[in-house]
């Protein structure tokens, strides 16, 4: 556990878990287009019937949340401990430095990651705990919450910007995870992993932003 | 050619350094970058100022002793080392900024010279094959597939100059460490110690105070010998495997 | 002793003569510059047949019990193939090794720059190679001026080197079947050269370096980088330690041990411009010479014909391109001097002089290194050189501009084979040329000129590699032993590793069998004397505070050496050179400017110490070249040539190793001859016309 590479492996695995979750989350959001009933039913099913009767009703969501939380905590822990170490040992910084290879995504992993973390807290307080309500009341259903929130321009704008950060984080994180897990074996695979990373980032952005756009312009209400 | 130089001057490891401006005239475009520094030093000596200290030796891009950051790029964007950078790549009247390698694990000794002995200690941790002189079987006793032998060679070309560390925003020496691990892992003779080697070398890398790799790719972009990022993936792969391998210790 | 031949040559050279010089040529003869000493011989090679000799010597040599080895210590200076390999091997054996190098890491020693390959009599090709053939080729290549017994052993252990290196993970080139590839090199008829692309030296050195670091980790070798050896400690004629200067903080320290090994490489940098690394120097061996070690054949230097020419007065070093270029390239200069600055593509065929093809029709462009080099110089001396004109300052201060370069033209090869084929064969060399010169060799002919590349001379050693100081061993390029007057291609790496891995570790035990020797305290008079003299020397260098930089002295020395002790040497020129060097030495010690202080990272001071030793060595090289009034290998004396202008040996007079003893400060060197005895090989005069 002392090795930086082991911490990176933890970060890679938990990152990939969270990317998988994001893809699933995005898929669920797209259910918006199937109408209020289907969307609410899906949300309800998530919290209730999944894996029943293997586990009692309502347990799955907590197992799932625990898993995700563990992934998130481990991800942040490894990132924080690696970053603190690196910031302490790296050079003082050049007067002049001309990057030769780094992408904007790679450069913004650290502070981008912190912003994404803060965003997750906000997001949970908004839609899960429902204490930061953006235009809906405590009893609103999932579909209603969604529509009411994204009809507000600044909520939309806030998400539109934050999703860029998330997708950039994912774009470098995706390629990086495979590299860390040792699955990049040639210049060709490196190119493909990078393209895939960009692809996943773009898919997530488009997939997540389509429903809010639909809400904002009034397709869905 | 006439140039303006901004050079990092630092009297010793514990002194504070600063960028100092110098004007230099009479630079020919056929001169190598280090010959330009020689000329500056000759001029400084003539006015009884102390010359700029910088490391260099073979001046043909193979010993790995030279290396400075020129205008923000390790080795100055030459395709090999800075000794192979020629003045014809600069415009007359240009300003050139020259800084030493920066990394916590590479303390500045003086001006542009840094201490890279941490690299030797990483090799000491396992960057070798334990084979005593005289104990070797015939060279043809163990054939090595050409493809792997070629990969081994590509990685063995590392000259240990430290540009990868200098360019890395994390001051990581992963590319250096990975090059040695991949070199030895690709050869049949390197197999017995393969997994213990990667563990101890990575541990030494961390202990020396190099940062961790975040897969940015600056290192490979400035590597004078073109060691690719996939070598780091090979290191990672071997390290992960070592956790499931008995001889990984 | 001036012949007509030599006078005409000098006139052709157009060397301005300074008749005011106190050492005007006519007043002195060669014998005025040295003193005759007693003959010497190697007493260590057993008197048995040559193929039994090494086995016999190993058996006769006394051994050191493994449990006693950890009580013994050995100092090794240098971490190249000869030093690094020896340090690793002695460490493995269990001795305490103290290893020193001036670079920041042992991995940077200049062995790293060798390109071509390493010879070994493996006969993997089934092409008739054998230990005896490699031995024969090496002796013949050395123009019969090497010691037969040592060369045979070198050929004998060469095969072990390849095994050893493969076991260490040296990535030699392989064929698709997974076995090692070999090629023919340097004009020999067998394919015995193993290689790792164009970086064989690097790969072999990294192999030795890894073994060395393994021993550092094991605690048997203590590595001291950025330490320069500045003095040797000799007690009653026995080497017992060294004095070093720490190049980071200037600390001058003494180190003592039971034996001392110098593996400090060659002294090509005496010429200022050479293919050696900037830091290569003679200080370690020269300090040992001053303390009693004989210097063998100092005048034998190898000059490599295919280097990139000097671009200007600020050039710091020269870069070699592989000799293989001469296989397909054609060498020429314009017939008329007035064409020399023209675009070479505009010079019609009939106005070109393919001089090697003209003079040596049967060998053409593939004549040996020394001939190709000398003829290039002759062409440029005639004013038919090409490329930028370089200022050459004659000893009397007059300056002239001379173009130093000849064309190496691939136009025919490209027309015959096509550009892709040429690029596949020589692409990396063409790229290197383009990077350094900024010219495209596919379009305009390359320019080449000879450069100093290797020094065959070095400290005299016996069969055990022990110098004339008891307990002081010398390995690799630093000794004189194996290459005679000329070294074959791909043999330098072979000798370094043979000495380091296999020879020294099997001979030094005979000496260490009597150890441990009495421990020396820091207060021992010999230690104090060595430390104090090193300190005094540094202080003296710093206190002069003159007006000329160290580099300007080094450059001037280089000019003198290159002009008079380079590719073409004459009695008159050498006598003149000695006078000039003596004047230069005087000026150096009264007018050099060394900035800074000792207690610092002071590169000017480092160079000053080295240049001071180079100046003294330069004088001895000239004396050696002067006394050897014959041509052999890389040493060409204008007075000794055939009517066709080829090198002419005089076996009746000069079949010996010249081992020079230091004659004291201001004294004359003492010549000891070691007669060369050829029992296994018959002497022959070489011919290439």
XYZ file of C-alpha atoms in Angstrom, chain A residues 2-6 8-9 11 82-83 85-86 89-103 106-107 109-110 172 175-190, chain B residues 6 19 69 71-73 95 97 99-105 166-167 169-171 174 202 205-207 209-218 221-222 229-230 232-237 239-240 243:
96
model
C 2.970 2.287 0.403
C 3.724 2.289 -3.284
C 2.470 5.174 -5.342
C 1.613 2.725 -8.076
C -0.705 0.757 -5.787
C -2.802 4.740 -8.546
C -4.287 1.314 -9.175
C -7.623 5.328 -8.120
C -0.655 11.115 -3.917
C -1.164 14.795 -4.633
C 3.109 13.815 -1.624
C 3.832 15.023 -5.120
C 8.461 16.697 -3.584
C 8.171 18.308 -6.976
C 10.360 21.136 -8.173
C 9.582 24.749 -7.393
C 8.344 25.396 -10.928
C 10.074 26.870 -13.923
C 10.107 30.531 -14.729
C 9.074 29.436 -18.170
C 7.533 26.073 -19.014
C 6.264 24.976 -22.385
C 4.112 21.871 -22.231
C 4.929 19.416 -24.989
C 2.278 16.792 -24.548
C -0.140 17.429 -21.758
C -3.816 17.877 -22.499
C -4.573 16.116 -17.699
C -3.533 19.478 -16.373
C -7.112 16.689 -12.880
C -6.293 18.002 -9.439
C -8.067 11.857 -18.926
C -7.144 6.615 -20.572
C -5.137 7.038 -17.430
C -6.902 4.168 -15.667
C -6.080 1.783 -18.461
C -2.502 2.990 -18.559
C -2.197 2.531 -14.798
C -3.668 -0.940 -15.015
C -1.019 -1.755 -17.563
C -3.372 -2.222 -20.467
C -1.625 0.196 -22.790
C 0.816 -1.903 -24.722
C 1.711 0.047 -27.846
C 1.577 3.417 -29.519
C -1.534 2.167 -31.278
C -3.331 1.135 -28.121
C -2.402 4.459 -26.585
C 18.682 34.590 -19.073
C 17.846 34.442 -13.323
C 15.575 23.504 -19.708
C 12.879 28.254 -23.106
C 10.661 25.985 -21.063
C 11.520 22.722 -22.782
C 16.188 35.774 -25.845
C 16.068 31.352 -20.984
C 17.093 26.816 -16.212
C 18.358 23.700 -14.456
C 16.330 20.496 -14.082
C 13.863 21.073 -11.263
C 12.712 18.304 -8.968
C 12.902 17.737 -5.256
C 14.957 14.615 -5.876
C 12.524 17.645 -15.342
C 9.568 17.872 -17.696
C 4.756 18.377 -13.631
C 4.876 15.806 -10.817
C 8.681 15.381 -10.899
C 8.465 6.668 -13.695
C 9.240 1.257 -7.532
C 11.645 5.429 -6.768
C 9.121 6.547 -4.180
C 11.656 6.652 -1.396
C 11.223 11.546 -3.388
C 10.033 11.433 -6.964
C 6.393 12.290 -7.521
C 3.834 9.848 -8.785
C 2.923 9.437 -12.412
C -0.371 10.867 -13.545
C -0.040 9.681 -17.124
C 0.383 13.138 -18.583
C 3.033 12.244 -21.139
C 5.461 15.178 -20.843
C 7.598 13.928 -25.301
C 11.040 15.194 -24.269
C 4.643 5.833 -22.241
C 3.716 2.220 -22.773
C 5.197 2.801 -17.796
C 2.149 0.631 -18.517
C 4.519 -2.344 -18.618
C 5.863 -1.350 -15.209
C 2.328 -1.032 -13.867
C 1.359 -4.389 -15.333
C 3.790 -4.415 -10.447
C 0.169 -5.558 -10.369
C 1.201 -8.780 -6.040
